[in-house]
């Protein structure tokens, strides 16, 4: 046999060596946990299709936060289930709306929890679309002032970062302007810049009661055949004032995460969505694969692709495994 100088296995020989030369490191600081907040009292109800996830009323958020803080998890992304819906989604910008109440409670009782809000209309409109309808179409320009109004009401209630997910063109600029002209120049925007129209949102729509009453979201969310369009969307949102950009979903879009991360000079966030969570749960239940190992491997792959921050329903488990040294 010819002489062999390079032996890749030398550095794989022990856990000590492997953990020394790892290229991807995880930290609980980079994790965000999505929270579904529901109008009412004393509610903690399980979400079908998302085993282990719940909808909470504001008065029950404290017990969730205690559990998150135990895992050193400090960042949440709020989604709201309001009492009433109408065609304009007006409960999305009420001063005492569900998100606004959750923000006020959290800021007062758990100031150590970092408060991010999803800015969208689909959970608040009676038709379930992410904007104002004109006939059976979502009207982009009519929707923009509503989004600005929602964003401002979140800012006033104490949001610390806003994440618009509606996919209307020009929304980041409109939201930035509304914030700045009301004194919220320091409030960052995390844009759902690269959001695909995806079947992986299925369980979320059950969770948030936001399935469109007719049609789909293909006229505003992205076509999953496209990659360049995603880069363009991210660049455009940054130009409009986005401080961070998101790619969503994560697992089936690692190529997009990588290319966006290569091209943009702002932090890239990945959202591992409800369907990704449900898939791992289902495979684990069937006994096909080990849940914890699937979570570790898929999570690392998202960071390896170039994400700097991850939104995940598994965030508490990931944080626990980081603390235990089982991952990253
Ligand atoms: C709201 C929104 C959705 C998700 C995040 N924000 C649903 C959708 O666009 O239909 C999906 C999150 C998930 O599946 O976990 N527009």
mmCIF file of C-alpha atoms and ligand atoms in Angstrom:
data_model
loop_
_atom_site.group_PDB
_atom_site.id
_atom_site.type_symbol
_atom_site.label_atom_id
_atom_site.label_comp_id
_atom_site.label_asym_id
_atom_site.label_seq_id
_atom_site.Cartn_x
_atom_site.Cartn_y
_atom_site.Cartn_z
ATOM 1 C CA UNK A 1 0.000 0.000 0.000
ATOM 2 C CA UNK A 2 1.231 3.489 -0.861
ATOM 3 C CA UNK A 3 2.125 5.772 2.019
ATOM 4 C CA UNK A 4 -0.913 7.555 3.415
ATOM 5 C CA UNK A 5 -0.275 10.854 5.178
ATOM 6 C CA UNK A 6 -3.802 12.088 5.414
ATOM 7 C CA UNK A 7 -5.972 9.978 7.669
ATOM 8 C CA UNK A 8 -9.296 11.649 8.414
ATOM 9 C CA UNK A 9 -9.983 9.121 11.140
ATOM 10 C CA UNK A 10 -7.198 10.499 13.376
ATOM 11 C CA UNK A 11 -9.386 13.387 14.458
ATOM 12 C CA UNK A 12 -12.455 11.183 14.830
ATOM 13 C CA UNK A 13 -10.819 8.861 17.325
ATOM 14 C CA UNK A 14 -12.438 10.093 20.528
ATOM 15 C CA UNK A 15 -15.174 12.367 21.765
ATOM 16 C CA UNK A 16 -12.453 14.670 23.109
ATOM 17 C CA UNK A 17 -11.021 15.145 19.622
ATOM 18 C CA UNK A 18 -14.380 15.334 17.879
ATOM 19 C CA UNK A 19 -15.715 17.972 20.232
ATOM 20 C CA UNK A 20 -12.494 19.996 19.863
ATOM 21 C CA UNK A 21 -12.626 20.284 16.079
ATOM 22 C CA UNK A 22 -16.357 20.770 15.605
ATOM 23 C CA UNK A 23 -17.224 23.425 13.015
ATOM 24 C CA UNK A 24 -20.720 24.128 14.318
ATOM 25 C CA UNK A 25 -21.425 25.130 17.910
ATOM 26 C CA UNK A 26 -24.823 25.608 19.452
ATOM 27 C CA UNK A 27 -25.912 27.922 22.228
ATOM 28 C CA UNK A 28 -29.221 28.443 23.989
ATOM 29 C CA UNK A 29 -28.772 32.172 23.325
ATOM 30 C CA UNK A 30 -29.527 31.599 19.647
ATOM 31 C CA UNK A 31 -32.841 29.801 20.192
ATOM 32 C CA UNK A 32 -36.346 31.273 20.009
ATOM 33 C CA UNK A 33 -39.464 29.473 21.207
ATOM 34 C CA UNK A 34 -42.869 30.087 19.527
ATOM 35 C CA UNK A 35 -45.744 30.614 21.963
ATOM 36 C CA UNK A 36 -49.459 30.444 21.134
ATOM 37 C CA UNK A 37 -51.472 32.787 23.318
ATOM 38 C CA UNK A 38 -55.239 32.413 23.474
ATOM 39 C CA UNK A 39 -57.884 34.813 24.731
ATOM 40 C CA UNK A 40 -59.544 33.605 27.950
ATOM 41 C CA UNK A 41 -58.569 32.430 31.403
ATOM 42 C CA UNK A 42 -56.845 29.416 32.864
ATOM 43 C CA UNK A 43 -56.203 27.795 29.494
ATOM 44 C CA UNK A 44 -53.414 25.388 28.683
ATOM 45 C CA UNK A 45 -54.818 23.233 25.932
ATOM 46 C CA UNK A 46 -52.899 20.691 23.878
ATOM 47 C CA UNK A 47 -52.515 21.353 20.162
ATOM 48 C CA UNK A 48 -53.589 18.499 17.928
ATOM 49 C CA UNK A 49 -50.842 17.503 15.452
ATOM 50 C CA UNK A 50 -48.190 19.165 17.657
ATOM 51 C CA UNK A 51 -47.881 16.833 20.603
ATOM 52 C CA UNK A 52 -46.221 18.511 23.551
ATOM 53 C CA UNK A 53 -47.228 22.033 22.437
ATOM 54 C CA UNK A 54 -50.051 24.049 24.026
ATOM 55 C CA UNK A 55 -52.128 27.160 23.674
ATOM 56 C CA UNK A 56 -51.884 29.309 26.800
ATOM 57 C CA UNK A 57 -54.049 32.060 28.165
ATOM 58 C CA UNK A 58 -52.063 35.045 29.412
ATOM 59 C CA UNK A 59 -52.556 34.079 33.067
ATOM 60 C CA UNK A 60 -50.920 30.698 32.421
ATOM 61 C CA UNK A 61 -47.819 32.033 30.645
ATOM 62 C CA UNK A 62 -45.888 32.246 33.900
ATOM 63 C CA UNK A 63 -45.640 28.488 34.346
ATOM 64 C CA UNK A 64 -44.349 28.171 30.776
ATOM 65 C CA UNK A 65 -41.743 30.903 31.353
ATOM 66 C CA UNK A 66 -40.557 29.192 34.533
ATOM 67 C CA UNK A 67 -39.902 26.051 32.520
ATOM 68 C CA UNK A 68 -38.158 27.962 29.716
ATOM 69 C CA UNK A 69 -35.932 29.885 32.103
ATOM 70 C CA UNK A 70 -34.909 26.625 33.774
ATOM 71 C CA UNK A 71 -33.428 25.649 30.397
ATOM 72 C CA UNK A 72 -31.866 29.119 30.035
ATOM 73 C CA UNK A 73 -34.233 29.855 27.203
ATOM 74 C CA UNK A 74 -35.113 33.528 27.164
ATOM 75 C CA UNK A 75 -36.627 34.442 23.802
ATOM 76 C CA UNK A 76 -40.199 33.907 22.669
ATOM 77 C CA UNK A 77 -42.142 34.594 19.492
ATOM 78 C CA UNK A 78 -45.835 35.270 20.133
ATOM 79 C CA UNK A 79 -48.774 34.120 18.021
ATOM 80 C CA UNK A 80 -52.282 35.118 19.049
ATOM 81 C CA UNK A 81 -55.670 33.436 19.022
ATOM 82 C CA UNK A 82 -58.123 36.312 19.461
ATOM 83 C CA UNK A 83 -61.668 36.193 20.773
ATOM 84 C CA UNK A 84 -63.174 37.625 17.596
ATOM 85 C CA UNK A 85 -62.279 37.709 13.916
ATOM 86 C CA UNK A 86 -63.527 40.040 11.177
ATOM 87 C CA UNK A 87 -62.632 40.706 7.515
ATOM 88 C CA UNK A 88 -60.171 43.490 8.530
ATOM 89 C CA UNK A 89 -58.550 41.515 11.344
ATOM 90 C CA UNK A 90 -59.213 44.462 13.630
ATOM 91 C CA UNK A 91 -58.499 42.517 16.823
ATOM 92 C CA UNK A 92 -54.854 42.373 15.687
ATOM 93 C CA UNK A 93 -54.297 46.040 16.536
ATOM 94 C CA UNK A 94 -56.532 46.505 19.572
ATOM 95 C CA UNK A 95 -54.664 48.017 22.502
ATOM 96 C CA UNK A 96 -56.060 45.235 24.708
ATOM 97 C CA UNK A 97 -55.775 42.490 22.072
ATOM 98 C CA UNK A 98 -54.347 39.094 22.834
ATOM 99 C CA UNK A 99 -50.762 39.789 21.761
ATOM 100 C CA UNK A 100 -50.807 43.197 23.392
ATOM 101 C CA UNK A 101 -52.004 41.653 26.683
ATOM 102 C CA UNK A 102 -49.358 38.937 26.496
ATOM 103 C CA UNK A 103 -46.694 41.593 25.912
ATOM 104 C CA UNK A 104 -47.837 43.720 28.834
ATOM 105 C CA UNK A 105 -48.019 40.752 31.191
ATOM 106 C CA UNK A 106 -44.624 39.458 30.134
ATOM 107 C CA UNK A 107 -42.905 42.839 30.339
ATOM 108 C CA UNK A 108 -44.288 43.391 33.836
ATOM 109 C CA UNK A 109 -43.895 39.895 35.307
ATOM 110 C CA UNK A 110 -41.013 38.336 33.352
ATOM 111 C CA UNK A 111 -38.820 41.167 32.056
ATOM 112 C CA UNK A 112 -35.988 38.662 31.483
ATOM 113 C CA UNK A 113 -38.032 37.080 28.655
ATOM 114 C CA UNK A 114 -37.270 38.723 25.283
ATOM 115 C CA UNK A 115 -40.524 39.528 23.455
ATOM 116 C CA UNK A 116 -40.789 39.036 19.693
ATOM 117 C CA UNK A 117 -44.135 39.249 17.898
ATOM 118 C CA UNK A 118 -45.412 37.795 14.652
ATOM 119 C CA UNK A 119 -46.958 40.635 12.674
ATOM 120 C CA UNK A 120 -49.648 39.151 10.442
ATOM 121 C CA UNK A 121 -53.387 39.099 9.944
ATOM 122 C CA UNK A 122 -54.282 35.479 9.226
ATOM 123 C CA UNK A 123 -55.116 34.599 12.831
ATOM 124 C CA UNK A 124 -57.411 37.634 13.048
ATOM 125 C CA UNK A 125 -59.253 37.711 9.729
ATOM 126 C CA UNK A 126 -62.523 35.809 9.355
ATOM 127 C CA UNK A 127 -61.338 34.573 5.926
ATOM 128 C CA UNK A 128 -57.947 33.421 7.256
ATOM 129 C CA UNK A 129 -55.849 35.254 4.667
ATOM 130 C CA UNK A 130 -52.844 37.383 5.600
ATOM 131 C CA UNK A 131 -54.295 40.653 4.340
ATOM 132 C CA UNK A 132 -57.284 42.696 3.219
ATOM 133 C CA UNK A 133 -59.402 41.091 0.504
ATOM 134 C CA UNK A 134 -60.515 42.726 -2.697
ATOM 135 C CA UNK A 135 -62.902 40.182 -4.193
ATOM 136 C CA UNK A 136 -61.103 36.901 -3.664
ATOM 137 C CA UNK A 137 -57.606 38.410 -3.871
ATOM 138 C CA UNK A 138 -55.436 39.758 -1.074
ATOM 139 C CA UNK A 139 -54.857 43.419 -1.926
ATOM 140 C CA UNK A 140 -51.219 44.256 -1.259
ATOM 141 C CA UNK A 141 -51.404 48.025 -0.942
ATOM 142 C CA UNK A 142 -54.634 48.080 1.052
ATOM 143 C CA UNK A 143 -53.038 45.676 3.524
ATOM 144 C CA UNK A 144 -49.906 47.751 4.196
ATOM 145 C CA UNK A 145 -51.464 50.402 6.483
ATOM 146 C CA UNK A 146 -53.053 47.640 8.565
ATOM 147 C CA UNK A 147 -49.690 45.963 9.029
ATOM 148 C CA UNK A 148 -48.177 49.273 10.126
ATOM 149 C CA UNK A 149 -51.018 49.684 12.612
ATOM 150 C CA UNK A 150 -50.518 46.189 14.023
ATOM 151 C CA UNK A 151 -46.766 46.723 14.283
ATOM 152 C CA UNK A 152 -47.222 50.008 16.103
ATOM 153 C CA UNK A 153 -49.702 48.507 18.551
ATOM 154 C CA UNK A 154 -47.192 45.737 19.350
ATOM 155 C CA UNK A 155 -44.479 48.350 19.882
ATOM 156 C CA UNK A 156 -46.730 50.328 22.198
ATOM 157 C CA UNK A 157 -47.531 47.190 24.209
ATOM 158 C CA UNK A 158 -43.844 46.448 24.737
ATOM 159 C CA UNK A 159 -42.596 44.261 21.877
ATOM 160 C CA UNK A 160 -38.795 44.126 21.660
ATOM 161 C CA UNK A 161 -38.598 42.826 18.089
ATOM 162 C CA UNK A 162 -41.194 42.630 15.308
ATOM 163 C CA UNK A 163 -41.403 39.781 12.827
ATOM 164 C CA UNK A 164 -43.709 40.526 9.867
ATOM 165 C CA UNK A 165 -44.796 37.256 8.224
ATOM 166 C CA UNK A 166 -47.575 38.399 5.879
ATOM 167 C CA UNK A 167 -45.453 38.477 2.681
ATOM 168 C CA UNK A 168 -46.905 41.701 1.275
ATOM 169 C CA UNK A 169 -44.501 43.696 -0.894
ATOM 170 C CA UNK A 170 -43.158 46.840 0.713
ATOM 171 C CA UNK A 171 -44.229 45.979 4.245
ATOM 172 C CA UNK A 172 -40.848 46.349 5.901
ATOM 173 C CA UNK A 173 -40.528 49.933 4.646
ATOM 174 C CA UNK A 174 -44.041 50.822 5.801
ATOM 175 C CA UNK A 175 -43.525 49.266 9.227
ATOM 176 C CA UNK A 176 -40.103 50.892 9.641
ATOM 177 C CA UNK A 177 -41.570 54.288 8.804
ATOM 178 C CA UNK A 178 -44.469 53.852 11.244
ATOM 179 C CA UNK A 179 -42.095 52.829 14.020
ATOM 180 C CA UNK A 180 -39.597 55.606 13.385
ATOM 181 C CA UNK A 181 -42.168 58.360 13.183
ATOM 182 C CA UNK A 182 -43.529 57.264 16.558
ATOM 183 C CA UNK A 183 -40.229 57.180 18.359
ATOM 184 C CA UNK A 184 -39.457 53.466 18.037
ATOM 185 C CA UNK A 185 -36.246 53.923 16.064
ATOM 186 C CA UNK A 186 -34.435 51.356 18.214
ATOM 187 C CA UNK A 187 -36.950 48.544 17.714
ATOM 188 C CA UNK A 188 -35.513 45.882 15.359
ATOM 189 C CA UNK A 189 -37.390 44.169 12.534
ATOM 190 C CA UNK A 190 -36.866 40.490 11.832
ATOM 191 C CA UNK A 191 -38.417 40.014 8.422
ATOM 192 C CA UNK A 192 -39.877 36.717 7.290
ATOM 193 C CA UNK A 193 -38.129 37.617 4.040
ATOM 194 C CA UNK A 194 -37.876 34.189 2.472
ATOM 195 C CA UNK A 195 -41.113 32.454 3.331
ATOM 196 C CA UNK A 196 -42.259 29.681 1.061
ATOM 197 C CA UNK A 197 -45.813 28.560 0.477
ATOM 198 C CA UNK A 198 -45.458 25.261 2.285
ATOM 199 C CA UNK A 199 -47.409 22.187 3.319
ATOM 200 C CA UNK A 200 -45.160 22.103 6.392
ATOM 201 C CA UNK A 201 -47.317 24.843 7.978
ATOM 202 C CA UNK A 202 -50.258 22.435 8.298
ATOM 203 C CA UNK A 203 -50.092 21.776 12.051
ATOM 204 C CA UNK A 204 -49.534 25.485 12.790
ATOM 205 C CA UNK A 205 -52.747 26.407 11.038
ATOM 206 C CA UNK A 206 -54.602 24.004 13.309
ATOM 207 C CA UNK A 207 -52.729 25.453 16.290
ATOM 208 C CA UNK A 208 -53.399 29.086 15.368
ATOM 209 C CA UNK A 209 -56.781 28.516 13.735
ATOM 210 C CA UNK A 210 -55.522 30.323 10.630
ATOM 211 C CA UNK A 211 -56.343 28.049 7.700
ATOM 212 C CA UNK A 212 -57.569 30.177 4.766
ATOM 213 C CA UNK A 213 -61.323 29.742 4.280
ATOM 214 C CA UNK A 214 -60.780 29.481 0.518
ATOM 215 C CA UNK A 215 -57.824 29.197 -1.832
ATOM 216 C CA UNK A 216 -54.230 29.126 -0.665
ATOM 217 C CA UNK A 217 -51.364 31.551 0.028
ATOM 218 C CA UNK A 218 -49.556 31.030 -3.260
ATOM 219 C CA UNK A 219 -50.156 34.559 -4.532
ATOM 220 C CA UNK A 220 -48.149 36.014 -1.652
ATOM 221 C CA UNK A 221 -45.886 33.281 -0.263
ATOM 222 C CA UNK A 222 -42.991 32.008 -2.375
ATOM 223 C CA UNK A 223 -42.925 29.171 -4.898
ATOM 224 C CA UNK A 224 -40.657 26.424 -3.580
ATOM 225 C CA UNK A 225 -39.070 25.841 -6.960
ATOM 226 C CA UNK A 226 -37.184 29.123 -6.595
ATOM 227 C CA UNK A 227 -33.920 29.939 -4.917
ATOM 228 C CA UNK A 228 -32.697 33.151 -6.549
ATOM 229 C CA UNK A 229 -36.013 34.783 -5.756
ATOM 230 C CA UNK A 230 -35.311 34.122 -2.084
ATOM 231 C CA UNK A 231 -31.975 35.903 -2.221
ATOM 232 C CA UNK A 232 -33.603 38.830 -3.946
ATOM 233 C CA UNK A 233 -36.380 38.956 -1.338
ATOM 234 C CA UNK A 234 -33.829 38.999 1.478
ATOM 235 C CA UNK A 235 -31.770 41.763 -0.157
ATOM 236 C CA UNK A 236 -34.872 43.834 -0.814
ATOM 237 C CA UNK A 237 -36.114 43.542 2.776
ATOM 238 C CA UNK A 238 -32.697 44.601 4.075
ATOM 239 C CA UNK A 239 -32.812 47.616 1.794
ATOM 240 C CA UNK A 240 -36.209 48.486 3.284
ATOM 241 C CA UNK A 241 -34.772 48.334 6.784
ATOM 242 C CA UNK A 242 -34.936 44.724 7.989
ATOM 243 C CA UNK A 243 -32.306 44.125 10.678
ATOM 244 C CA UNK A 244 -32.468 40.344 10.377
ATOM 245 C CA UNK A 245 -33.944 38.058 7.736
ATOM 246 C CA UNK A 246 -35.639 34.703 8.083
ATOM 247 C CA UNK A 247 -35.761 31.637 5.885
ATOM 248 C CA UNK A 248 -38.781 29.428 6.460
ATOM 249 C CA UNK A 249 -39.290 26.425 6.546
ATOM 250 C CA UNK A 250 -35.815 25.192 7.474
ATOM 251 C CA UNK A 251 -35.151 21.509 6.828
ATOM 252 C CA UNK A 252 -36.328 21.290 3.233
ATOM 253 C CA UNK A 253 -34.675 24.658 2.494
ATOM 254 C CA UNK A 254 -31.086 24.264 3.713
ATOM 255 C CA UNK A 255 -29.808 25.270 0.278
ATOM 256 C CA UNK A 256 -31.716 28.526 0.567
ATOM 257 C CA UNK A 257 -30.404 29.188 4.070
ATOM 258 C CA UNK A 258 -26.872 28.653 2.825
ATOM 259 C CA UNK A 259 -27.171 30.907 -0.199
ATOM 260 C CA UNK A 260 -28.939 33.674 1.674
ATOM 261 C CA UNK A 261 -26.354 33.490 4.488
ATOM 262 C CA UNK A 262 -23.564 33.768 1.916
ATOM 263 C CA UNK A 263 -25.116 36.839 0.336
ATOM 264 C CA UNK A 264 -26.447 38.998 3.139
ATOM 265 C CA UNK A 265 -24.570 40.924 5.815
ATOM 266 C CA UNK A 266 -27.259 40.654 8.484
ATOM 267 C CA UNK A 267 -28.048 37.750 10.835
ATOM 268 C CA UNK A 268 -30.003 34.919 9.183
ATOM 269 C CA UNK A 269 -32.738 33.240 11.185
ATOM 270 C CA UNK A 270 -34.254 29.868 10.295
ATOM 271 C CA UNK A 271 -37.725 28.769 11.354
ATOM 272 C CA UNK A 272 -38.058 25.042 11.827
ATOM 273 C CA UNK A 273 -41.809 24.958 11.364
ATOM 274 C CA UNK A 274 -44.701 22.985 12.793
ATOM 275 C CA UNK A 275 -44.603 20.266 10.129
ATOM 276 C CA UNK A 276 -40.934 19.577 10.791
ATOM 277 C CA UNK A 277 -41.730 19.164 14.476
ATOM 278 C CA UNK A 278 -44.726 16.940 13.734
ATOM 279 C CA UNK A 279 -42.698 14.747 11.363
ATOM 280 C CA UNK A 280 -40.034 14.033 13.965
ATOM 281 C CA UNK A 281 -42.687 13.329 16.630
ATOM 282 C CA UNK A 282 -44.531 10.943 14.337
ATOM 283 C CA UNK A 283 -41.402 9.034 13.322
ATOM 284 C CA UNK A 284 -40.366 8.775 16.962
ATOM 285 C CA UNK A 285 -43.798 7.453 17.931
ATOM 286 C CA UNK A 286 -43.711 4.879 15.201
ATOM 287 C CA UNK A 287 -40.404 3.719 16.634
ATOM 288 C CA UNK A 288 -38.596 4.341 13.361
ATOM 289 C CA UNK A 289 -35.904 6.645 14.765
ATOM 290 C CA UNK A 290 -34.745 8.146 18.044
ATOM 291 C CA UNK A 291 -36.381 11.512 18.751
ATOM 292 C CA UNK A 292 -33.496 13.195 20.582
ATOM 293 C CA UNK A 293 -30.986 12.140 17.941
ATOM 294 C CA UNK A 294 -33.214 13.366 15.120
ATOM 295 C CA UNK A 295 -33.603 16.713 16.887
ATOM 296 C CA UNK A 296 -29.828 17.045 17.375
ATOM 297 C CA UNK A 297 -28.944 16.135 13.822
ATOM 298 C CA UNK A 298 -31.562 18.254 12.113
ATOM 299 C CA UNK A 299 -30.851 21.241 14.386
ATOM 300 C CA UNK A 300 -27.121 21.114 13.717
ATOM 301 C CA UNK A 301 -27.797 20.872 9.968
ATOM 302 C CA UNK A 302 -29.708 24.160 10.048
ATOM 303 C CA UNK A 303 -26.866 25.972 11.811
ATOM 304 C CA UNK A 304 -24.286 24.248 9.607
ATOM 305 C CA UNK A 305 -26.121 25.584 6.560
ATOM 306 C CA UNK A 306 -25.539 29.109 7.850
ATOM 307 C CA UNK A 307 -28.387 30.058 10.168
ATOM 308 C CA UNK A 308 -27.292 32.143 13.134
ATOM 309 C CA UNK A 309 -30.548 31.892 15.054
ATOM 310 C CA UNK A 310 -33.221 29.181 15.141
ATOM 311 C CA UNK A 311 -36.918 29.361 15.911
ATOM 312 C CA UNK A 312 -38.049 25.906 16.979
ATOM 313 C CA UNK A 313 -40.799 24.151 18.915
ATOM 314 C CA UNK A 314 -38.012 21.896 20.161
ATOM 315 C CA UNK A 315 -36.078 24.869 21.605
ATOM 316 C CA UNK A 316 -36.522 23.760 25.260
ATOM 317 C CA UNK A 317 -35.279 20.244 24.453
ATOM 318 C CA UNK A 318 -32.377 21.599 22.387
ATOM 319 C CA UNK A 319 -31.391 23.965 25.208
ATOM 320 C CA UNK A 320 -31.521 21.091 27.694
ATOM 321 C CA UNK A 321 -29.354 18.908 25.476
ATOM 322 C CA UNK A 322 -26.835 21.732 25.023
ATOM 323 C CA UNK A 323 -26.605 22.104 28.810
ATOM 324 C CA UNK A 324 -26.128 18.333 29.148
ATOM 325 C CA UNK A 325 -23.392 18.348 26.520
ATOM 326 C CA UNK A 326 -25.381 16.010 24.267
ATOM 327 C CA UNK A 327 -25.370 18.388 21.328
ATOM 328 C CA UNK A 328 -23.130 21.074 19.871
HETATM 329 C C1 LIG B 1 -48.549 33.475 9.845
HETATM 330 C C2 LIG B 1 -47.556 32.401 10.068
HETATM 331 C C3 LIG B 1 -47.590 31.049 9.686
HETATM 332 C C4 LIG B 1 -46.469 30.446 10.278
HETATM 333 C C5 LIG B 1 -45.788 31.441 10.942
HETATM 334 N N1 LIG B 1 -46.451 32.649 10.788
HETATM 335 C C6 LIG B 1 -48.588 30.287 8.926
HETATM 336 C C7 LIG B 1 -48.805 30.527 7.502
HETATM 337 O O1 LIG B 1 -48.136 31.332 6.847
HETATM 338 O O2 LIG B 1 -49.741 29.902 7.002
HETATM 339 C C8 LIG B 1 -46.111 28.990 10.195
HETATM 340 C C9 LIG B 1 -45.308 28.472 11.349
HETATM 341 C C10 LIG B 1 -45.264 26.997 11.480
HETATM 342 O O3 LIG B 1 -45.752 26.216 10.643
HETATM 343 O O4 LIG B 1 -44.702 26.551 12.504
HETATM 344 N N2 LIG B 1 -48.680 33.969 8.590
#
